[in-house]
PDB file of C-alpha atoms in Angstrom:
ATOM      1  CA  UNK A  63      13.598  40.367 191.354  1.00  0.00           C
ATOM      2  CA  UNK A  64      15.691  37.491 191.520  1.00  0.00           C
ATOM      3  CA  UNK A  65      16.986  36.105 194.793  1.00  0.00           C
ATOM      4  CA  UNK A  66      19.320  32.052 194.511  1.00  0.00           C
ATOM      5  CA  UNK A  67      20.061  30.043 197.563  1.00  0.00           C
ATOM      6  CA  UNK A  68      22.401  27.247 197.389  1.00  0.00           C
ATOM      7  CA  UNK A  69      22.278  24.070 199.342  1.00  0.00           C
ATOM      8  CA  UNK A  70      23.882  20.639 199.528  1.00  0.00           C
ATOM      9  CA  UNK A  71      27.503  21.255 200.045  1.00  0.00           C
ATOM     10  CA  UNK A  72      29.611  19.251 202.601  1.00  0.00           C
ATOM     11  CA  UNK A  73      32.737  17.166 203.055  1.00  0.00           C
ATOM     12  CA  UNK A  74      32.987  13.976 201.002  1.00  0.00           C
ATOM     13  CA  UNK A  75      35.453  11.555 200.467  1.00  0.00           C
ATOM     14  CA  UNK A  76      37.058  11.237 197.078  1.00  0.00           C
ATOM     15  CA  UNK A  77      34.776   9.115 194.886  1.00  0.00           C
ATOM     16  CA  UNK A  78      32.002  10.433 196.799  1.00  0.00           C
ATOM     17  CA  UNK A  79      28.634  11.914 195.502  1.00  0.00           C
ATOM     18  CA  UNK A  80      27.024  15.480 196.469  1.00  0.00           C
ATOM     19  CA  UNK A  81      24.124  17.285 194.979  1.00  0.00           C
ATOM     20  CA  UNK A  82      23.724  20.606 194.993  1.00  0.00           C
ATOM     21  CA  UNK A  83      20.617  22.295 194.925  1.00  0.00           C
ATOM     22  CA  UNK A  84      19.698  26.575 194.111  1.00  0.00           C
ATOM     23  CA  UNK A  85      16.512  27.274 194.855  1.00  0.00           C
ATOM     24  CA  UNK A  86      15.121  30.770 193.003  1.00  0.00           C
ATOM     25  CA  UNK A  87      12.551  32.837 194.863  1.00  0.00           C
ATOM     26  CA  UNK A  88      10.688  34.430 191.921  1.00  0.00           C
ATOM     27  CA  UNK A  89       7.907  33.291 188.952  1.00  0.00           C
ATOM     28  CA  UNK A  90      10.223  33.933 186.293  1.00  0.00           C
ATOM     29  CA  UNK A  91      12.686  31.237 186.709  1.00  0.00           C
ATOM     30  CA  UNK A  92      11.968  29.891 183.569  1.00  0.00           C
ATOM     31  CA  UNK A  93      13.454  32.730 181.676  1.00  0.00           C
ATOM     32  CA  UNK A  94      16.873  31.915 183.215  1.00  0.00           C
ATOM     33  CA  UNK A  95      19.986  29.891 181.681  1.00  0.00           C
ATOM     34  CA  UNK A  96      21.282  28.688 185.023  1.00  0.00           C
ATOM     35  CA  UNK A  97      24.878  28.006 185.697  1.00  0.00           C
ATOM     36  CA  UNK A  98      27.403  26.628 188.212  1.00  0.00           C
ATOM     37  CA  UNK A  99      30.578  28.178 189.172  1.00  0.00           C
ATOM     38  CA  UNK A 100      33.083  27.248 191.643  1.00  0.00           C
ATOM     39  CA  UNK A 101      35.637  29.567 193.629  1.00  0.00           C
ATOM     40  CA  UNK A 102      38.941  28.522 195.672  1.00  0.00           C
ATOM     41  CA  UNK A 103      40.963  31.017 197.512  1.00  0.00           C
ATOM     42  CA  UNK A 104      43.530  33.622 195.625  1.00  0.00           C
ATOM     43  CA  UNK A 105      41.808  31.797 192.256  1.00  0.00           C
ATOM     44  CA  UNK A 106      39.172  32.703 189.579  1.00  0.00           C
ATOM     45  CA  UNK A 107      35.820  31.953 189.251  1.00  0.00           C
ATOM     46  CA  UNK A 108      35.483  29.843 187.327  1.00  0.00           C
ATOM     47  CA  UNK A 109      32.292  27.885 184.829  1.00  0.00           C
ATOM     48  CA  UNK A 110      30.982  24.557 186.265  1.00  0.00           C
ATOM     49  CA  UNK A 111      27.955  23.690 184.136  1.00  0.00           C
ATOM     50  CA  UNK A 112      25.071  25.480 182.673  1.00  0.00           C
ATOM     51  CA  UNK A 113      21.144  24.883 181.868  1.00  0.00           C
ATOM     52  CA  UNK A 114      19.503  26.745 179.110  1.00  0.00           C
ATOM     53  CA  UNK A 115      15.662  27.966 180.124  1.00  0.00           C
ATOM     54  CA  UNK A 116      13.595  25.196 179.225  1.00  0.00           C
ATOM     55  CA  UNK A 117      16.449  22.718 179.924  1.00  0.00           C
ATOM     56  CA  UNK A 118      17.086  21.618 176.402  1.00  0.00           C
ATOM     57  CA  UNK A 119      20.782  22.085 176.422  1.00  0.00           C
ATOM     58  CA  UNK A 120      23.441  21.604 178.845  1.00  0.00           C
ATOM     59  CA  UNK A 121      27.152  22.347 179.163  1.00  0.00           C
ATOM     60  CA  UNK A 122      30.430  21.357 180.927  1.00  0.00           C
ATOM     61  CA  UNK A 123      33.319  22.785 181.592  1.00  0.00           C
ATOM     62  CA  UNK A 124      36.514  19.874 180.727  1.00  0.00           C
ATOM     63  CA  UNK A 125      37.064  18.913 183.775  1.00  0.00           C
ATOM     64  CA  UNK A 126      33.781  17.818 185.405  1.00  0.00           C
ATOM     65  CA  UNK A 127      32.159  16.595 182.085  1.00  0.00           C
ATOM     66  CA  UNK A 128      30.860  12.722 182.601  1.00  0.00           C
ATOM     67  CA  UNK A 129      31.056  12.968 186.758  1.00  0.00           C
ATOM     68  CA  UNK A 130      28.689  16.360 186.676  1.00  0.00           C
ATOM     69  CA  UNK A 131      25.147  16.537 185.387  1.00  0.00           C
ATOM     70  CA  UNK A 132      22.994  19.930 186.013  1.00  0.00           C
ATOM     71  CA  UNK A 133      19.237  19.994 185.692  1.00  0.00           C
ATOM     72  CA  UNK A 134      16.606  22.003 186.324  1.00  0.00           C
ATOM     73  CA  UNK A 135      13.102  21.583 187.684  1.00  0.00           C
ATOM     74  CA  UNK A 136      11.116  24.655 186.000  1.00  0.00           C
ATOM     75  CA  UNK A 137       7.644  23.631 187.866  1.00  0.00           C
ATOM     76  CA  UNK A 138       9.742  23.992 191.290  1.00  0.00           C
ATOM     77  CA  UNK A 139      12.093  26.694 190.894  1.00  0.00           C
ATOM     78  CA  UNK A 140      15.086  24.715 191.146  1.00  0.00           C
ATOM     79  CA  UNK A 141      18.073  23.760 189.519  1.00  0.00           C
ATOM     80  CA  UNK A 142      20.723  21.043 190.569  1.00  0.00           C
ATOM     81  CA  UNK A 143      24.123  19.875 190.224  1.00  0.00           C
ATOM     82  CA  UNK A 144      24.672  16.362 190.817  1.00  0.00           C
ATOM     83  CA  UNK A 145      28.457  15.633 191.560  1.00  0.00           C
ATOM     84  CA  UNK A 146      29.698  12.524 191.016  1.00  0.00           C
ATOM     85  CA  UNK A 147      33.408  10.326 191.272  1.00  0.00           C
ATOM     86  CA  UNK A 148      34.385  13.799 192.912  1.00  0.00           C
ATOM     87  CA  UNK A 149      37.644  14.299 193.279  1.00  0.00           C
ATOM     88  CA  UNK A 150      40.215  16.933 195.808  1.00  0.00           C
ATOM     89  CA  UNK A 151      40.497  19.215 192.881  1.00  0.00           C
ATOM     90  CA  UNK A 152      36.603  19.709 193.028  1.00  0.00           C
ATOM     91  CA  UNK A 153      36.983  21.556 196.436  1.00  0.00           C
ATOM     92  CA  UNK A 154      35.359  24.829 196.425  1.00  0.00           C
ATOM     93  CA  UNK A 155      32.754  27.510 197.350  1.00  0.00           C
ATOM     94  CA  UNK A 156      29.868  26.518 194.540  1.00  0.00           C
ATOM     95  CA  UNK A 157      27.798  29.104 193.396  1.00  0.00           C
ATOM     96  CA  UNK A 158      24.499  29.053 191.561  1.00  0.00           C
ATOM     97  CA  UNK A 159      23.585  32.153 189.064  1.00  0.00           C
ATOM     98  CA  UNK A 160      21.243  33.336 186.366  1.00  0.00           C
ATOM     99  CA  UNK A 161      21.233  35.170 183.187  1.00  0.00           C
ATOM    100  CA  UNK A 162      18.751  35.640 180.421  1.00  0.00           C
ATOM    101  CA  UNK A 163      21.190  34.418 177.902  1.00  0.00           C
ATOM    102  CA  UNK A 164      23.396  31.027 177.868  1.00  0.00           C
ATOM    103  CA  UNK A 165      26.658  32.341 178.578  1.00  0.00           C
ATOM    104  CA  UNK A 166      29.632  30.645 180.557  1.00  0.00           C
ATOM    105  CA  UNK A 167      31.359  34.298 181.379  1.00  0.00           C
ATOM    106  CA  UNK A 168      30.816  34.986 185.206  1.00  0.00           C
ATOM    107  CA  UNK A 169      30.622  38.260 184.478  1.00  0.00           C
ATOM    108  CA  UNK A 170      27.721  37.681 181.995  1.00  0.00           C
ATOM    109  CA  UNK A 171      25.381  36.362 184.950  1.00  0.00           C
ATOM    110  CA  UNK A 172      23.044  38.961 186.394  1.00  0.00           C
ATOM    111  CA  UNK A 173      22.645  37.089 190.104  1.00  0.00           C
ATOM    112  CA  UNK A 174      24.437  34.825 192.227  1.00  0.00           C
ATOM    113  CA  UNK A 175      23.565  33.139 195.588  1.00  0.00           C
ATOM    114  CA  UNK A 176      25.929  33.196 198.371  1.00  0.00           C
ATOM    115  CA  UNK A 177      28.073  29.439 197.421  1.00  0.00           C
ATOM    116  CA  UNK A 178      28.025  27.042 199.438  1.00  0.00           C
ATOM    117  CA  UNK A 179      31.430  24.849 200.312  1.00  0.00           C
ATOM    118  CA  UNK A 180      32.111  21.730 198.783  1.00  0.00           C
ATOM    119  CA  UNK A 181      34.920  19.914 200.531  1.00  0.00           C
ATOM    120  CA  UNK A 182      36.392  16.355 198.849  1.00  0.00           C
ATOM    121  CA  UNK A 183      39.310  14.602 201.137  1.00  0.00           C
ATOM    122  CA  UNK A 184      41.976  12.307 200.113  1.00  0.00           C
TER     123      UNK A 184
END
């Protein structure tokens, strides 16, 4: 049973700073890669970031890598994407989501939470 909530989104200017959080409502988070997708209207899904299970390994999809870092919190339940220098091209619904193997497919991952909207203005 696996149930993500996101959190954290909002409107920021560009060069502005949001951090996402998912929170996971079960005792087995720690057997979950954890990844970050973002969605925009009449568009793809598509990878953010992931987190393997014990947080050992990360990765980045081109265009977010050195303003993006994802981490987990395995004691907590938590993972986290901190979003940094964003950018208008960062706007999007955000989603969290979990799969027992590192992937970067969306339709690899197993759960989702709901997204939650990150807005950047110019």
């Amino acid at each position: 049973q696996v149930q993500l909530v996101e959190s954290g989104g909002g409107l920021v200017q560009a060069g502005g700073s949001l951090r996402l959080s998912c929170a996971h409502s079960g005792r087995t988070f720690r057997m979950y890669v954890m990844g970050w997708f973002r969605q925009v209207p009449g568009k793809e899904r598509e990878f953010v970031a992931a987190i393997t299970q014990s947080g050992g390994s990360t990765y980045y999809a081109d265009p977010v890598k050195g303003r993006f870092t994802i981490s987990r919190d395995n004691a907590k339940n938590m993972a986290y994407l901190q979003m940094n220098s964003l950018k208008p091209e960062d706007t999007a619904v955000y989603y969290c989501a979990a799969d027992r193997i590192m992937t970067t497919k969306v339709d690899d991952y197993d759960y989702w939470g709901q997204g939650t909207q990150v807005t950047v203005s110019s």
